[in-house]
mmCIF file of N, CA and C in Angstrom:
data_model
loop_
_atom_site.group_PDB
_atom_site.id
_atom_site.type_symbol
_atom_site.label_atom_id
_atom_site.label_comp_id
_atom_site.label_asym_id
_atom_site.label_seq_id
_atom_site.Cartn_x
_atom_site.Cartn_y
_atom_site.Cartn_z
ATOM 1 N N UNK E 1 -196.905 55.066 -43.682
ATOM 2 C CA UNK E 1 -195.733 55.385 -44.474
ATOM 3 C C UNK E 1 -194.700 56.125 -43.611
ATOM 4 N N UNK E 2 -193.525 56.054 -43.776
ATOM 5 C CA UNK E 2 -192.423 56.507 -43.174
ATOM 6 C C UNK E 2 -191.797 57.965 -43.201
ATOM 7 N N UNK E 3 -191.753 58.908 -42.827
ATOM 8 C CA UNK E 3 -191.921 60.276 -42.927
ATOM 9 C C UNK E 3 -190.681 60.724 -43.021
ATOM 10 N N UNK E 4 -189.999 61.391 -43.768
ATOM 11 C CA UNK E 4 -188.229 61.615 -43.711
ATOM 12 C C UNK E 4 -188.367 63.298 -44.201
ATOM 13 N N UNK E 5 -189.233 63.887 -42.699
ATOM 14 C CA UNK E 5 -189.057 65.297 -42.908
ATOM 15 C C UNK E 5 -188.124 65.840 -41.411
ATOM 16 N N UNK E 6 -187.997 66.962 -41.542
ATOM 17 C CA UNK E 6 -186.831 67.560 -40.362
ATOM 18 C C UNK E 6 -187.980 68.285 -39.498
ATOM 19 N N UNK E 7 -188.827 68.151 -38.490
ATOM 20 C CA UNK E 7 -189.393 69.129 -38.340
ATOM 21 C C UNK E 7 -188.664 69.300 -36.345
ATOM 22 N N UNK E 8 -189.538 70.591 -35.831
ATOM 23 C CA UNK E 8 -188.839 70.940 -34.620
ATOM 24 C C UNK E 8 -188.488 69.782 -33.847
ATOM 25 N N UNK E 9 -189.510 68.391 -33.561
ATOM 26 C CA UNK E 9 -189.058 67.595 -32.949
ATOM 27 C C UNK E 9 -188.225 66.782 -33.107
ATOM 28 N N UNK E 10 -187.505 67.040 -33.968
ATOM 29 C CA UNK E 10 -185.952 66.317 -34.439
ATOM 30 C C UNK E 10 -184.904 66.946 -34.162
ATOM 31 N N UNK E 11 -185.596 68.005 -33.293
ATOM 32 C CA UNK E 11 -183.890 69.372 -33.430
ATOM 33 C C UNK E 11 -183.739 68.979 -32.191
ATOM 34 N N UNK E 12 -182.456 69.749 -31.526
ATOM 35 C CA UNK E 12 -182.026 70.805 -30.066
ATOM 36 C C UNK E 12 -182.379 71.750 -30.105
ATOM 37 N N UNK E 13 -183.024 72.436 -29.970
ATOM 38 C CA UNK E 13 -183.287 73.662 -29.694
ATOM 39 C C UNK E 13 -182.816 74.477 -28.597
ATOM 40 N N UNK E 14 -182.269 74.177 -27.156
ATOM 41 C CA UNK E 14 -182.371 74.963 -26.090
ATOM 42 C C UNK E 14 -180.612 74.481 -26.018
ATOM 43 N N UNK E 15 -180.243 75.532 -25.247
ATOM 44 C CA UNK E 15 -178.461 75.582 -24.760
ATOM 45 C C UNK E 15 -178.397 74.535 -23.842
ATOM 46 N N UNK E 16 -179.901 74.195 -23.193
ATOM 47 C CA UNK E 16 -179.740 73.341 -21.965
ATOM 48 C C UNK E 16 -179.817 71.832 -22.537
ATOM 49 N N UNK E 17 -180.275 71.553 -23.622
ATOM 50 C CA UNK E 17 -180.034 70.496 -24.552
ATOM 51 C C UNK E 17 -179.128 70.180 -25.308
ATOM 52 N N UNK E 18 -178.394 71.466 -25.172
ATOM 53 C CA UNK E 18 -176.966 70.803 -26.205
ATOM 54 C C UNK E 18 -176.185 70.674 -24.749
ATOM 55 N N UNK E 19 -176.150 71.402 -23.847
ATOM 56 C CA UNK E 19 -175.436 70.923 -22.805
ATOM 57 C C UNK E 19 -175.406 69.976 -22.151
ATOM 58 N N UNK E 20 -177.179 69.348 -21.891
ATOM 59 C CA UNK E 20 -176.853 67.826 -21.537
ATOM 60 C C UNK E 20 -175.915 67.099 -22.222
ATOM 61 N N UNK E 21 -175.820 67.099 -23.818
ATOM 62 C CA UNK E 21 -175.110 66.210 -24.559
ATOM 63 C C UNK E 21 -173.734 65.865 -24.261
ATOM 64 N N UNK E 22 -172.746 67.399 -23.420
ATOM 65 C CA UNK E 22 -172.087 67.483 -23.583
ATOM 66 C C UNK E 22 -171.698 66.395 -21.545
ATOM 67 N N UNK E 23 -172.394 65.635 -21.226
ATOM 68 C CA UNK E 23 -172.001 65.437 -19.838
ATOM 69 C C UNK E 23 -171.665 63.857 -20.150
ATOM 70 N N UNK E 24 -170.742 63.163 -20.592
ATOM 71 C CA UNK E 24 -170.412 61.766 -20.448
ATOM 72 C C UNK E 24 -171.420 61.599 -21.985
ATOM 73 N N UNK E 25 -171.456 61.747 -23.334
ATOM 74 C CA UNK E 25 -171.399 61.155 -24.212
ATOM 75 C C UNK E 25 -171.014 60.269 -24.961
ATOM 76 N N UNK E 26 -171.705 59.184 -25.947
ATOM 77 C CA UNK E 26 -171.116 58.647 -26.502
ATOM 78 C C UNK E 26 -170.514 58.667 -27.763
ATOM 79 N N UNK E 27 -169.128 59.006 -27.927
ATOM 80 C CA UNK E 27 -168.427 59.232 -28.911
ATOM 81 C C UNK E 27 -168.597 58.342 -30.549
ATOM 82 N N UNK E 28 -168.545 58.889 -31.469
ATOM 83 C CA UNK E 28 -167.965 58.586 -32.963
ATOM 84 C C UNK E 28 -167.479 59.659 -33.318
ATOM 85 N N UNK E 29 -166.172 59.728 -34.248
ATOM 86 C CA UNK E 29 -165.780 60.732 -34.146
ATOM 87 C C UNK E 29 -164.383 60.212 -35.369
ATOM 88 N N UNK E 30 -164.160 61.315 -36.453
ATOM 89 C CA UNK E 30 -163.197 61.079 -37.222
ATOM 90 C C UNK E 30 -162.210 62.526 -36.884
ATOM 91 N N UNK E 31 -161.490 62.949 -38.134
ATOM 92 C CA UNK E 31 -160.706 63.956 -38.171
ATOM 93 C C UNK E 31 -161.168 65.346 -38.288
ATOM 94 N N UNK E 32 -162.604 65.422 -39.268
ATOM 95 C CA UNK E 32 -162.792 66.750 -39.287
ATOM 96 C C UNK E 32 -164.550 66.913 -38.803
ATOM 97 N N UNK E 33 -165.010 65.474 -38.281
ATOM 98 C CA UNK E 33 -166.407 65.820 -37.654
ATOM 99 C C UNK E 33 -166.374 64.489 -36.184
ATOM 100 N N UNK E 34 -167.069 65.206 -34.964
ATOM 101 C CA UNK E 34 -167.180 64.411 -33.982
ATOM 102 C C UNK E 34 -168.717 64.473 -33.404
ATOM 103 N N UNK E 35 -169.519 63.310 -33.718
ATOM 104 C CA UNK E 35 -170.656 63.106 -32.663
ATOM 105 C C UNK E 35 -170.448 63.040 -31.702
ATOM 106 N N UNK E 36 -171.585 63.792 -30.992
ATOM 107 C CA UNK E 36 -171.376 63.353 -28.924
ATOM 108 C C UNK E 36 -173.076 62.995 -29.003
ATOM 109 N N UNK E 37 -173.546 62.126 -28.580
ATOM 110 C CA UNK E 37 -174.714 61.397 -28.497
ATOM 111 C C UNK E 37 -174.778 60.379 -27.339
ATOM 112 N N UNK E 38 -176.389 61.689 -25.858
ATOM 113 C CA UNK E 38 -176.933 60.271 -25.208
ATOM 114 C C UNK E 38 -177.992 60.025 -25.343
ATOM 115 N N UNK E 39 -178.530 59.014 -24.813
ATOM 116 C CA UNK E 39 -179.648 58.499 -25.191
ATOM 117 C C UNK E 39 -180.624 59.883 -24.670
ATOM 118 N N UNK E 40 -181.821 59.873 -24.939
ATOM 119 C CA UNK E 40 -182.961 60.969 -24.499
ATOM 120 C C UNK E 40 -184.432 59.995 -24.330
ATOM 121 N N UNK E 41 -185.220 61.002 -24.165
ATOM 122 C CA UNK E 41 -186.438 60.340 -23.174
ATOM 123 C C UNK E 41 -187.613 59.741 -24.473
ATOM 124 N N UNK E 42 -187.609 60.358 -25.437
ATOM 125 C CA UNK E 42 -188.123 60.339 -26.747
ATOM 126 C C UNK E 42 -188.246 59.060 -27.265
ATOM 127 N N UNK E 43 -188.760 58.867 -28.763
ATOM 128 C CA UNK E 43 -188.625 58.146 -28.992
ATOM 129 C C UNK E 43 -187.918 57.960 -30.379
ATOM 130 N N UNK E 44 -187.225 59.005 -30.738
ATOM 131 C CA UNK E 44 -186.889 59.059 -31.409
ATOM 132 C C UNK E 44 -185.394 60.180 -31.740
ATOM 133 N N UNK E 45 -184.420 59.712 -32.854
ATOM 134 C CA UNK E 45 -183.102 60.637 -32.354
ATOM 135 C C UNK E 45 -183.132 62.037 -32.444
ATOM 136 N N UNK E 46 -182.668 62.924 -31.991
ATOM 137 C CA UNK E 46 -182.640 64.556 -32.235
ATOM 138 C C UNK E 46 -181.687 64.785 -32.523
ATOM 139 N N UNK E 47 -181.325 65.974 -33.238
ATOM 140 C CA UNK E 47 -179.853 66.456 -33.818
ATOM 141 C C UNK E 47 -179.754 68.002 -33.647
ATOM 142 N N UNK E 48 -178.464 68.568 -33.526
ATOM 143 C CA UNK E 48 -178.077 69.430 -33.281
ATOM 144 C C UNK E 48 -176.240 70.164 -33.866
ATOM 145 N N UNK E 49 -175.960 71.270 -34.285
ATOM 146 C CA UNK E 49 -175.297 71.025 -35.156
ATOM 147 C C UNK E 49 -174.312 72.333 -34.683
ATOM 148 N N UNK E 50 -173.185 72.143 -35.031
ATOM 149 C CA UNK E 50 -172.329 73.169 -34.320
ATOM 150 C C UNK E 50 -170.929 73.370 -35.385
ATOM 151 N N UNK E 51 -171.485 74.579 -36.059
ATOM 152 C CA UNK E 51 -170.717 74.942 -37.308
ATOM 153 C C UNK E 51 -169.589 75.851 -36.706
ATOM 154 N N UNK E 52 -168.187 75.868 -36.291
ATOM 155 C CA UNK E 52 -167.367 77.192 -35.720
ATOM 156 C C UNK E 52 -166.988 78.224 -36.524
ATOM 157 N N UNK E 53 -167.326 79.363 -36.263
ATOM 158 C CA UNK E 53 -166.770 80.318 -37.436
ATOM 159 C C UNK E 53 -165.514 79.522 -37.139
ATOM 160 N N UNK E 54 -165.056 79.993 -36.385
ATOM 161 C CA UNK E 54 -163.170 79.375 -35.986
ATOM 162 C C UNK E 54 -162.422 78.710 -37.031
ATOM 163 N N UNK E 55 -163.055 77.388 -37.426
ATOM 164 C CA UNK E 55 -162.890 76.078 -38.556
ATOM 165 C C UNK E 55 -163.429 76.504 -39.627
ATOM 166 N N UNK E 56 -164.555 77.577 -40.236
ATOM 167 C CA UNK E 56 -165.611 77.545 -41.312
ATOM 168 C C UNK E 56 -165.654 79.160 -41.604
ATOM 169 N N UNK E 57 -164.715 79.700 -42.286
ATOM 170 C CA UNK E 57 -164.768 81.077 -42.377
ATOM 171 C C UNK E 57 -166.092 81.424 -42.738
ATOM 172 N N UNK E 58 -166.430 81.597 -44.080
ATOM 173 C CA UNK E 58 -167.684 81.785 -44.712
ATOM 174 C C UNK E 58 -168.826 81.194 -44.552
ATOM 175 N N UNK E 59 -169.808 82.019 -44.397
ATOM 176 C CA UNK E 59 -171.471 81.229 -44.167
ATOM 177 C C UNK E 59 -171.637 80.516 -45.218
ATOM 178 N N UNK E 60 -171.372 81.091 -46.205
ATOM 179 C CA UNK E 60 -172.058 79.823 -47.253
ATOM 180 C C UNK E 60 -171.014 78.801 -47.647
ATOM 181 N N UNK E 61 -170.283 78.560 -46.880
ATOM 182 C CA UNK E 61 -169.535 77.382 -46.138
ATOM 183 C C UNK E 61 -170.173 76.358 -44.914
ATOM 184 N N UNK E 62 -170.344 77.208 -44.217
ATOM 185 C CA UNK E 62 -171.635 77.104 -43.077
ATOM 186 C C UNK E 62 -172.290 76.396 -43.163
ATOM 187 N N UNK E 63 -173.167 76.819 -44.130
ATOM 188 C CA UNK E 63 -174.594 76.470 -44.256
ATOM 189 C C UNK E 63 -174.445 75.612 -44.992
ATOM 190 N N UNK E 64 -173.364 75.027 -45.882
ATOM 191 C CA UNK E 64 -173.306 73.869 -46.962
ATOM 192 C C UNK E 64 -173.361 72.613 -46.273
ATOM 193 N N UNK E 65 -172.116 73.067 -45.470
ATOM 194 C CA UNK E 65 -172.292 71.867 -44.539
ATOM 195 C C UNK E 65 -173.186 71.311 -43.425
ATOM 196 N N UNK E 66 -174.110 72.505 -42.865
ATOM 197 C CA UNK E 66 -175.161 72.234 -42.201
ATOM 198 C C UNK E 66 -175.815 71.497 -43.108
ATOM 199 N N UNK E 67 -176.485 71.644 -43.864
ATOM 200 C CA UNK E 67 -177.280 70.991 -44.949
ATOM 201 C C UNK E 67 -177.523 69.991 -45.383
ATOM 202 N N UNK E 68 -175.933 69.144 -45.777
ATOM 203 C CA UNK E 68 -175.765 68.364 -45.730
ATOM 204 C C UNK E 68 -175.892 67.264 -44.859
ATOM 205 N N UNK E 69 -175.230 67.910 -43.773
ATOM 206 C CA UNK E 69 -175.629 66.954 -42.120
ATOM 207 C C UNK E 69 -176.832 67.067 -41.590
ATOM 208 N N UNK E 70 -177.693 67.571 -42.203
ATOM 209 C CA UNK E 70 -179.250 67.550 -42.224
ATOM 210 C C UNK E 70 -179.692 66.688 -42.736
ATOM 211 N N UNK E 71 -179.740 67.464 -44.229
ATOM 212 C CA UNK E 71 -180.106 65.904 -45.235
ATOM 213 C C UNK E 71 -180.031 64.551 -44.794
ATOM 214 N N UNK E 72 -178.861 64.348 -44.522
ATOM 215 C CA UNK E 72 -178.447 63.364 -44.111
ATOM 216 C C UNK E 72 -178.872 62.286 -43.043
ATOM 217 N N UNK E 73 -179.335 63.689 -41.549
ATOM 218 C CA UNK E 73 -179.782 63.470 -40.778
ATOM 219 C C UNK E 73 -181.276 62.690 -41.355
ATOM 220 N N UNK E 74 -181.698 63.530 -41.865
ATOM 221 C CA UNK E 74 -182.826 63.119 -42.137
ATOM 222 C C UNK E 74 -183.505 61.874 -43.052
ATOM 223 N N UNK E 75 -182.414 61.220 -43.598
ATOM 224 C CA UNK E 75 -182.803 60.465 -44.391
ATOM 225 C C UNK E 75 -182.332 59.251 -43.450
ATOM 226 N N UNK E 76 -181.623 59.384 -42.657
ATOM 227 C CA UNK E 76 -181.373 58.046 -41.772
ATOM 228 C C UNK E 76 -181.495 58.256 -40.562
ATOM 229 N N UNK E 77 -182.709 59.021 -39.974
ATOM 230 C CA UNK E 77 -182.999 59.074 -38.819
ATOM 231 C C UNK E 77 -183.933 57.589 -38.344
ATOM 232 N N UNK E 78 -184.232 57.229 -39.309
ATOM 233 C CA UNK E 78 -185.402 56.093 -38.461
ATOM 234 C C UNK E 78 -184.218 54.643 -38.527
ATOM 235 N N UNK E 79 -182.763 54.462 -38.864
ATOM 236 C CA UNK E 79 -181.965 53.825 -38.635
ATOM 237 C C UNK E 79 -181.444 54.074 -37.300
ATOM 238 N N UNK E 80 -181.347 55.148 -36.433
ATOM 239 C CA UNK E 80 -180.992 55.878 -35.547
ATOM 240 C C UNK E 80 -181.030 55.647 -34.205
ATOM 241 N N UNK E 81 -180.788 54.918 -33.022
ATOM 242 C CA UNK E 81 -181.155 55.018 -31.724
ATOM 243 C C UNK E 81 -182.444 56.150 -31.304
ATOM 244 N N UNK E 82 -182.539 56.332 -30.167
ATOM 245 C CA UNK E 82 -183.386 57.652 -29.503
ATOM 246 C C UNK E 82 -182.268 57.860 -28.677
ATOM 247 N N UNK E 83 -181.303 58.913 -29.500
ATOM 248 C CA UNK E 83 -180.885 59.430 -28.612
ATOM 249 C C UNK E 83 -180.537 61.309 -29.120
ATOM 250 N N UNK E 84 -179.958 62.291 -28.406
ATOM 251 C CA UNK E 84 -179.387 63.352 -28.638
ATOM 252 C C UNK E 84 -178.049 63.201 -29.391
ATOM 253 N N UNK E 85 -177.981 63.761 -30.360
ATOM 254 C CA UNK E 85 -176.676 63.488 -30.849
ATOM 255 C C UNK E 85 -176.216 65.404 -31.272
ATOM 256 N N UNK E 86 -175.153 65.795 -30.894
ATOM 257 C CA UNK E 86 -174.620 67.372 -31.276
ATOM 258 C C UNK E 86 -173.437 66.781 -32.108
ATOM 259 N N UNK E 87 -173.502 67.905 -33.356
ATOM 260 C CA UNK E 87 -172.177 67.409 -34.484
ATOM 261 C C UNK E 87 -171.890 68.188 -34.070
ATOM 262 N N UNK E 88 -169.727 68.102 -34.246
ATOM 263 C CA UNK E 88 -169.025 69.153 -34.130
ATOM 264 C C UNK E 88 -167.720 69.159 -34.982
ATOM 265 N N UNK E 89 -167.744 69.899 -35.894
ATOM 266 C CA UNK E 89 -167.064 70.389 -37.111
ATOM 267 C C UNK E 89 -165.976 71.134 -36.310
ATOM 268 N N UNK E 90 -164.701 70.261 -37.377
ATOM 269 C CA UNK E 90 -163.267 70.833 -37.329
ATOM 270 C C UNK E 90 -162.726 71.063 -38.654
ATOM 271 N N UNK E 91 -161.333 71.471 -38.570
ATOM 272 C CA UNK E 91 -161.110 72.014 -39.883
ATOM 273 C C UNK E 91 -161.099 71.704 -40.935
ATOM 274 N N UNK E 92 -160.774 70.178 -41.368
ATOM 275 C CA UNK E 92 -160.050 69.652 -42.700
ATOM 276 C C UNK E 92 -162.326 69.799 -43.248
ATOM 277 N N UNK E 93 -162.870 69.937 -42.909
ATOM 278 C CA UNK E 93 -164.452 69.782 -43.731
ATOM 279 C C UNK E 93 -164.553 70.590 -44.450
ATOM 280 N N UNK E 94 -163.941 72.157 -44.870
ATOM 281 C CA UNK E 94 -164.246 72.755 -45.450
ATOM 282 C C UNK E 94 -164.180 72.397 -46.978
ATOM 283 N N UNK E 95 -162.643 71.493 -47.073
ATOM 284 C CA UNK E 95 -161.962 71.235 -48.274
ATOM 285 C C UNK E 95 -162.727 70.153 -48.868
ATOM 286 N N UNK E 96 -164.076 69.828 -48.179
ATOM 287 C CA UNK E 96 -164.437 67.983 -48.287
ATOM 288 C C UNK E 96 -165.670 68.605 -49.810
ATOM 289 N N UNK E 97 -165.678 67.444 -50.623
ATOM 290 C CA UNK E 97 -166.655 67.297 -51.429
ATOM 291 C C UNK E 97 -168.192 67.186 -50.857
ATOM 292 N N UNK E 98 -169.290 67.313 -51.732
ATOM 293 C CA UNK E 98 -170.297 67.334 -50.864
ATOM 294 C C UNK E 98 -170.255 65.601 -50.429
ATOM 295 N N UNK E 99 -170.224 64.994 -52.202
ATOM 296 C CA UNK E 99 -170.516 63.416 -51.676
ATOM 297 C C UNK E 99 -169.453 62.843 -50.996
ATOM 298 N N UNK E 100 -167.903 63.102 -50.416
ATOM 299 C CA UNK E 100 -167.221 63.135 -49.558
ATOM 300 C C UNK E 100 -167.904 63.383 -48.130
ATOM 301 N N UNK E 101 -168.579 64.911 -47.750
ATOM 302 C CA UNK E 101 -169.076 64.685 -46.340
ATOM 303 C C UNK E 101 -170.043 63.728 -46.159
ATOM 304 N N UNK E 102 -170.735 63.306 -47.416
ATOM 305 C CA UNK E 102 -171.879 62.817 -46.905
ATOM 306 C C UNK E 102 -171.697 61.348 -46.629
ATOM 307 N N UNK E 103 -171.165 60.895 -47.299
ATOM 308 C CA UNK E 103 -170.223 59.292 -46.609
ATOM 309 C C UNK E 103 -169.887 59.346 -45.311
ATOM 310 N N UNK E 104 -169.213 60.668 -44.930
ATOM 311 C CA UNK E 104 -168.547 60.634 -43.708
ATOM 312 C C UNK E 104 -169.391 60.368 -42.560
ATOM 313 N N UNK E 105 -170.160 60.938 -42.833
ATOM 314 C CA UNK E 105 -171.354 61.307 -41.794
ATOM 315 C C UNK E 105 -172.267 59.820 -41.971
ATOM 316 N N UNK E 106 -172.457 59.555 -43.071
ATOM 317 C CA UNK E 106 -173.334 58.169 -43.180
ATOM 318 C C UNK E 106 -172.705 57.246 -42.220
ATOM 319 N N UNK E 107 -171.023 56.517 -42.522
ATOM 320 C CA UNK E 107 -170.154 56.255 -41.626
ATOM 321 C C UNK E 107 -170.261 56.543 -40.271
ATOM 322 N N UNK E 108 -170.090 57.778 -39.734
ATOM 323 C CA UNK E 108 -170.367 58.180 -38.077
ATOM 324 C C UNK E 108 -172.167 57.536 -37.816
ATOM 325 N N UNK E 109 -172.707 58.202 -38.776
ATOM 326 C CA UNK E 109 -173.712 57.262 -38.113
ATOM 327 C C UNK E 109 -174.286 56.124 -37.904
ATOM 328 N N UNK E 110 -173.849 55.149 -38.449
ATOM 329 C CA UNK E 110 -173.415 53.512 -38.300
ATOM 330 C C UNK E 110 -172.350 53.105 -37.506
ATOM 331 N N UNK E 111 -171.573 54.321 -36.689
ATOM 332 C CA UNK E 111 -170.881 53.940 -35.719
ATOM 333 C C UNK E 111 -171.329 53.992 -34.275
ATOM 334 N N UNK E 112 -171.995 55.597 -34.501
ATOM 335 C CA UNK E 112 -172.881 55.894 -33.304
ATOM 336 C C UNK E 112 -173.892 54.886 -33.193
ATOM 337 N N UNK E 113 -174.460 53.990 -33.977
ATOM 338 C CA UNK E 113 -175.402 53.365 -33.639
ATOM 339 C C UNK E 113 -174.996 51.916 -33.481
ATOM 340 N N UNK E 114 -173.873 51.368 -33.900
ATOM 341 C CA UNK E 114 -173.436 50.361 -33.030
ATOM 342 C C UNK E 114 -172.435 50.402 -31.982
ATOM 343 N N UNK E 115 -171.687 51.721 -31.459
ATOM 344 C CA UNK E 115 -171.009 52.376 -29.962
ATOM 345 C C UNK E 115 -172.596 52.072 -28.872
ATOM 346 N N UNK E 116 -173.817 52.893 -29.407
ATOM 347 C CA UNK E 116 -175.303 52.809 -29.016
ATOM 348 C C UNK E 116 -175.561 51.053 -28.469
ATOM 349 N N UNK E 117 -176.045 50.626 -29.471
ATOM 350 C CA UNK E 117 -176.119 49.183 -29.474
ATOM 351 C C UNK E 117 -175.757 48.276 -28.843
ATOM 352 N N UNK E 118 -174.522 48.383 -29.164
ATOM 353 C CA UNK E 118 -173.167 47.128 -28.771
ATOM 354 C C UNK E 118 -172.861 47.442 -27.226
#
């Protein structure tokens, strides 16, 4: 059976893992969220998530939207390449509905995976 839980081996965990991401990635990317995703050694995709106070005054702003891009993550990870992917939140997300981000993100990730692919 197919397992659609979040556990450590789905994360980034280390600075030195979100920094690989950041060396020649492959882009999807709209107005108020941008994937950077490369492939990794695994076999499966990892995620990593980068909320700015800067863009996201309030934590429980924060964390809504982490959540979401979790969830999310998680329910369409086995659609997913093997690769590292770091989200990065800009401003217009705060104002977004939940089922608004979560399209968005469904979207990026059917892009990242045929940018991946193709």
């Amino acid at each position: 059976m197919t397992s659609y839980t979040f556990t450590r081996e789905l994360r980034l965990l280390t600075p030195a893992q979100f920094k690989s991401v950041f060396t020649k990635p492959i882009k999807a990317s709209s107005a108020e969220i941008t994937l950077l995703a490369i492939p990794n050694s695994e076999q499966h995709p990892r995620l990593g998530l980068t909320v700015a106070k800067r863009y996201v005054k309030k934590a429980n702003q924060r964390n809504r939207i982490k959540r979401i891009i979790r969830d999310n993550f998680r329910l369409h990870q086995h659609d997913l390449p093997a690769v590292d992917i770091v989200v990065l939140v800009r401003n217009g997300v705060v104002d977004m509905e939940n089922a608004e981000l979560k399209n968005l993100v469904e979207k990026l990730w059917r892009k990242l995976s045929r940018r991946y692919n193709g």
